């Protein structure tokens, strides 16, 4: 009689049992890992005082991130734009819009709009935008595809593990310096060799020692 199952199939039950065992470990490990405080915040999307949409402004209209977040290349903070930046356009664009009434009031009174903070790390950890942007790490690596978001959502944990994962091997997250804000930039098939070159050319040595981030 022809053999229906090949010989190696005898070991399948053992393989399945082992796979099940490892799956159990991974699942319980995963719950422990993702259930720890750092991860519960991913998806955080507070209601903002004005219905400002990144999808409309940065996506459809294609306004560069740096037009509003003027600090990213030069300082630690990216900065959220003052009302004046909005009024560069909105004195003419939709000047009567109900959705912009708070913006107009803020401009008239000088009282800043109280945007609710989304990304936040504790003060005992040091972070600087400019060093990352000037190394060729794109906004998307840490903030996700903001140009597709109606409302900004926390998309990465920003935990110590998240920082360190990239610091150990940043290559996957490097890109040409003039593409840091481009949400549509895609890696080419020779990314690995390009990234190795960029890392060397730019002299990148992300700190892994505690004192690098806890100063
Ligand atoms: C026209 C101005 C404007 C442009 C262009 C713009 N933003 Fe923003 N951004 C804002 C404003 C206003 C806020 C605060 C309100 C909010 O969170 O929606 C903000 C908030 C953010 C936040 C969250 C800040 C926090 O509290 O953690 C991130 C991240 C961000 N922007 C990234 C980007 C990226 C990436 C781009 C380019 C793809 C971009 N922005 C383009 C105006 C802008
Ligand atoms: C470069 C020009 C430009 C800048 C700067 C800009 N906007 Fe806009 N905004 C637009 C355009 C264009 C529209 C779409 C108007 C339309 O739908 O016809 C729009 C639409 C809006 C709307 C929806 C209005 C409605 O009635 O549907 C809101 C709210 C808004 N912007 C808020 C902001 C805020 C807050 C800022 C500053 C952080 C800002 N905009 C900066 C050009 C701009
Ligand atoms: C390597 C990771 C990383 C990259 C790349 C990055 N950010 Fe951030 N961003 C952060 C972290 C971490 C915070 C919170 C900082 C804090 O709490 O001090 C933050 C905060 C912000 C904020 C809130 C306001 C502020 O200044 O803290 C804005 C706006 C922002 N980022 C925009 C951007 C834009 C635009 C880019 C790309 C040009 C960008 N970020 C690239 C990690 C990153
Ligand atoms: C996606 C990759 C990536 C992520 C995520 C990332 N970094 Fe970095 N970081 C880099 C690279 C690349 C450099 C190297 C800069 C250099 O050597 O010039 C760097 C450098 C630094 C430095 C050294 C700055 C200096 O003054 O020398 C600090 C501090 C730092 N990162 C903190 C953080 C913190 C805190 C986080 C997490 C919130 C973080 N980084 C997340 C890629 C990343
Ligand atoms: C690349 C940056 C970076 C490096 C290097 C780093 N840390 Fe952190 N660390 C962080 C950030 C960011 C946080 C805040 C995480 C959060 O918000 O939960 C943190 C949090 C912590 C905390 C608070 C408890 C916790 O787990 O949230 C301790 C303790 C700590 N770090 C110790 C260390 C020690 C010890 C080292 C060296 C072995 C080290 N860190 C290296 C970025 C770093």
mmCIF file with all atom_site columns, C-alpha atoms in Angstrom, residues 98-170:
data_model
loop_
_atom_site.group_PDB
_atom_site.id
_atom_site.type_symbol
_atom_site.label_atom_id
_atom_site.label_alt_id
_atom_site.label_comp_id
_atom_site.label_asym_id
_atom_site.label_entity_id
_atom_site.label_seq_id
_atom_site.pdbx_PDB_ins_code
_atom_site.Cartn_x
_atom_site.Cartn_y
_atom_site.Cartn_z
_atom_site.occupancy
_atom_site.B_iso_or_equiv
_atom_site.pdbx_formal_charge
_atom_site.auth_seq_id
_atom_site.auth_comp_id
_atom_site.auth_asym_id
_atom_site.auth_atom_id
_atom_site.pdbx_PDB_model_num
ATOM 1  C CA . UNK A 1 98  ? -17.692 78.195 12.796 1.00 0.00 ? 98  UNK A CA 1
ATOM 2  C CA . UNK A 1 99  ? -14.956 75.575 13.249 1.00 0.00 ? 99  UNK A CA 1
ATOM 3  C CA . UNK A 1 100 ? -12.388 78.370 13.322 1.00 0.00 ? 100 UNK A CA 1
ATOM 4  C CA . UNK A 1 101 ? -14.133 80.657 15.803 1.00 0.00 ? 101 UNK A CA 1
ATOM 5  C CA . UNK A 1 102 ? -11.814 79.662 18.659 1.00 0.00 ? 102 UNK A CA 1
ATOM 6  C CA . UNK A 1 103 ? -8.792  80.299 16.414 1.00 0.00 ? 103 UNK A CA 1
ATOM 7  C CA . UNK A 1 104 ? -10.030 83.788 15.553 1.00 0.00 ? 104 UNK A CA 1
ATOM 8  C CA . UNK A 1 105 ? -10.768 84.522 19.202 1.00 0.00 ? 105 UNK A CA 1
ATOM 9  C CA . UNK A 1 106 ? -7.295  83.354 20.209 1.00 0.00 ? 106 UNK A CA 1
ATOM 10 C CA . UNK A 1 107 ? -5.761  85.594 17.548 1.00 0.00 ? 107 UNK A CA 1
ATOM 11 C CA . UNK A 1 108 ? -7.808  88.599 18.676 1.00 0.00 ? 108 UNK A CA 1
ATOM 12 C CA . UNK A 1 109 ? -7.149  88.168 22.406 1.00 0.00 ? 109 UNK A CA 1
ATOM 13 C CA . UNK A 1 110 ? -3.607  86.785 22.250 1.00 0.00 ? 110 UNK A CA 1
ATOM 14 C CA . UNK A 1 111 ? -4.656  83.852 24.477 1.00 0.00 ? 111 UNK A CA 1
ATOM 15 C CA . UNK A 1 112 ? -2.931  80.746 23.099 1.00 0.00 ? 112 UNK A CA 1
ATOM 16 C CA . UNK A 1 113 ? -5.062  77.747 22.069 1.00 0.00 ? 113 UNK A CA 1
ATOM 17 C CA . UNK A 1 114 ? -4.747  75.043 24.698 1.00 0.00 ? 114 UNK A CA 1
ATOM 18 C CA . UNK A 1 115 ? -3.813  72.033 22.593 1.00 0.00 ? 115 UNK A CA 1
ATOM 19 C CA . UNK A 1 116 ? -3.769  68.784 24.534 1.00 0.00 ? 116 UNK A CA 1
ATOM 20 C CA . UNK A 1 117 ? -0.410  67.087 24.631 1.00 0.00 ? 117 UNK A CA 1
ATOM 21 C CA . UNK A 1 118 ? -0.214  63.612 23.027 1.00 0.00 ? 118 UNK A CA 1
ATOM 22 C CA . UNK A 1 119 ? 3.446   62.519 23.043 1.00 0.00 ? 119 UNK A CA 1
ATOM 23 C CA . UNK A 1 120 ? 5.140   62.913 26.376 1.00 0.00 ? 120 UNK A CA 1
ATOM 24 C CA . UNK A 1 121 ? 8.098   61.267 28.054 1.00 0.00 ? 121 UNK A CA 1
ATOM 25 C CA . UNK A 1 122 ? 9.142   61.841 31.677 1.00 0.00 ? 122 UNK A CA 1
ATOM 26 C CA . UNK A 1 123 ? 11.607  64.647 32.377 1.00 0.00 ? 123 UNK A CA 1
ATOM 27 C CA . UNK A 1 124 ? 14.262  62.241 33.673 1.00 0.00 ? 124 UNK A CA 1
ATOM 28 C CA . UNK A 1 125 ? 14.740  60.982 30.095 1.00 0.00 ? 125 UNK A CA 1
ATOM 29 C CA . UNK A 1 126 ? 16.470  63.356 27.688 1.00 0.00 ? 126 UNK A CA 1
ATOM 30 C CA . UNK A 1 127 ? 15.167  63.682 24.140 1.00 0.00 ? 127 UNK A CA 1
ATOM 31 C CA . UNK A 1 128 ? 16.159  66.048 21.343 1.00 0.00 ? 128 UNK A CA 1
ATOM 32 C CA . UNK A 1 129 ? 14.347  66.275 17.994 1.00 0.00 ? 129 UNK A CA 1
ATOM 33 C CA . UNK A 1 130 ? 17.083  68.019 16.033 1.00 0.00 ? 130 UNK A CA 1
ATOM 34 C CA . UNK A 1 131 ? 19.668  65.287 16.568 1.00 0.00 ? 131 UNK A CA 1
ATOM 35 C CA . UNK A 1 132 ? 17.261  62.681 15.202 1.00 0.00 ? 132 UNK A CA 1
ATOM 36 C CA . UNK A 1 133 ? 16.016  64.731 12.245 1.00 0.00 ? 133 UNK A CA 1
ATOM 37 C CA . UNK A 1 134 ? 19.560  65.688 11.265 1.00 0.00 ? 134 UNK A CA 1
ATOM 38 C CA . UNK A 1 135 ? 20.546  62.007 11.437 1.00 0.00 ? 135 UNK A CA 1
ATOM 39 C CA . UNK A 1 136 ? 17.917  61.181 8.813  1.00 0.00 ? 136 UNK A CA 1
ATOM 40 C CA . UNK A 1 137 ? 15.321  59.563 11.086 1.00 0.00 ? 137 UNK A CA 1
ATOM 41 C CA . UNK A 1 138 ? 11.845  60.429 9.753  1.00 0.00 ? 138 UNK A CA 1
ATOM 42 C CA . UNK A 1 139 ? 8.901   61.659 11.832 1.00 0.00 ? 139 UNK A CA 1
ATOM 43 C CA . UNK A 1 140 ? 7.013   58.533 10.782 1.00 0.00 ? 140 UNK A CA 1
ATOM 44 C CA . UNK A 1 141 ? 9.399   56.263 12.757 1.00 0.00 ? 141 UNK A CA 1
ATOM 45 C CA . UNK A 1 142 ? 8.247   57.731 16.055 1.00 0.00 ? 142 UNK A CA 1
ATOM 46 C CA . UNK A 1 143 ? 4.845   59.286 15.294 1.00 0.00 ? 143 UNK A CA 1
ATOM 47 C CA . UNK A 1 144 ? 3.357   57.048 12.608 1.00 0.00 ? 144 UNK A CA 1
ATOM 48 C CA . UNK A 1 145 ? 1.738   58.408 9.466  1.00 0.00 ? 145 UNK A CA 1
ATOM 49 C CA . UNK A 1 146 ? 0.471   61.703 10.884 1.00 0.00 ? 146 UNK A CA 1
ATOM 50 C CA . UNK A 1 147 ? -0.525  62.962 7.416  1.00 0.00 ? 147 UNK A CA 1
ATOM 51 C CA . UNK A 1 148 ? -3.305  60.343 7.413  1.00 0.00 ? 148 UNK A CA 1
ATOM 52 C CA . UNK A 1 149 ? -4.646  61.272 10.855 1.00 0.00 ? 149 UNK A CA 1
ATOM 53 C CA . UNK A 1 150 ? -7.760  63.402 11.325 1.00 0.00 ? 150 UNK A CA 1
ATOM 54 C CA . UNK A 1 151 ? -6.830  63.564 14.992 1.00 0.00 ? 151 UNK A CA 1
ATOM 55 C CA . UNK A 1 152 ? -3.290  62.950 16.243 1.00 0.00 ? 152 UNK A CA 1
ATOM 56 C CA . UNK A 1 153 ? -3.047  59.547 17.888 1.00 0.00 ? 153 UNK A CA 1
ATOM 57 C CA . UNK A 1 154 ? -0.161  58.210 19.941 1.00 0.00 ? 154 UNK A CA 1
ATOM 58 C CA . UNK A 1 155 ? 1.130   55.469 17.668 1.00 0.00 ? 155 UNK A CA 1
ATOM 59 C CA . UNK A 1 156 ? 4.348   54.334 19.392 1.00 0.00 ? 156 UNK A CA 1
ATOM 60 C CA . UNK A 1 157 ? 4.907   53.579 23.047 1.00 0.00 ? 157 UNK A CA 1
ATOM 61 C CA . UNK A 1 158 ? 7.929   55.918 23.411 1.00 0.00 ? 158 UNK A CA 1
ATOM 62 C CA . UNK A 1 159 ? 9.089   53.550 26.153 1.00 0.00 ? 159 UNK A CA 1
ATOM 63 C CA . UNK A 1 160 ? 12.738  52.954 26.955 1.00 0.00 ? 160 UNK A CA 1
ATOM 64 C CA . UNK A 1 161 ? 12.585  49.676 25.029 1.00 0.00 ? 161 UNK A CA 1
ATOM 65 C CA . UNK A 1 162 ? 11.301  51.521 21.965 1.00 0.00 ? 162 UNK A CA 1
ATOM 66 C CA . UNK A 1 163 ? 14.185  54.024 22.078 1.00 0.00 ? 163 UNK A CA 1
ATOM 67 C CA . UNK A 1 164 ? 16.785  51.313 22.625 1.00 0.00 ? 164 UNK A CA 1
ATOM 68 C CA . UNK A 1 165 ? 15.520  49.050 19.867 1.00 0.00 ? 165 UNK A CA 1
ATOM 69 C CA . UNK A 1 166 ? 16.344  51.688 17.291 1.00 0.00 ? 166 UNK A CA 1
ATOM 70 C CA . UNK A 1 167 ? 19.545  52.814 19.018 1.00 0.00 ? 167 UNK A CA 1
ATOM 71 C CA . UNK A 1 168 ? 20.913  49.260 18.783 1.00 0.00 ? 168 UNK A CA 1
ATOM 72 C CA . UNK A 1 169 ? 20.310  49.100 15.029 1.00 0.00 ? 169 UNK A CA 1
ATOM 73 C CA . UNK A 1 170 ? 19.059  52.331 13.481 1.00 0.00 ? 170 UNK A CA 1
#
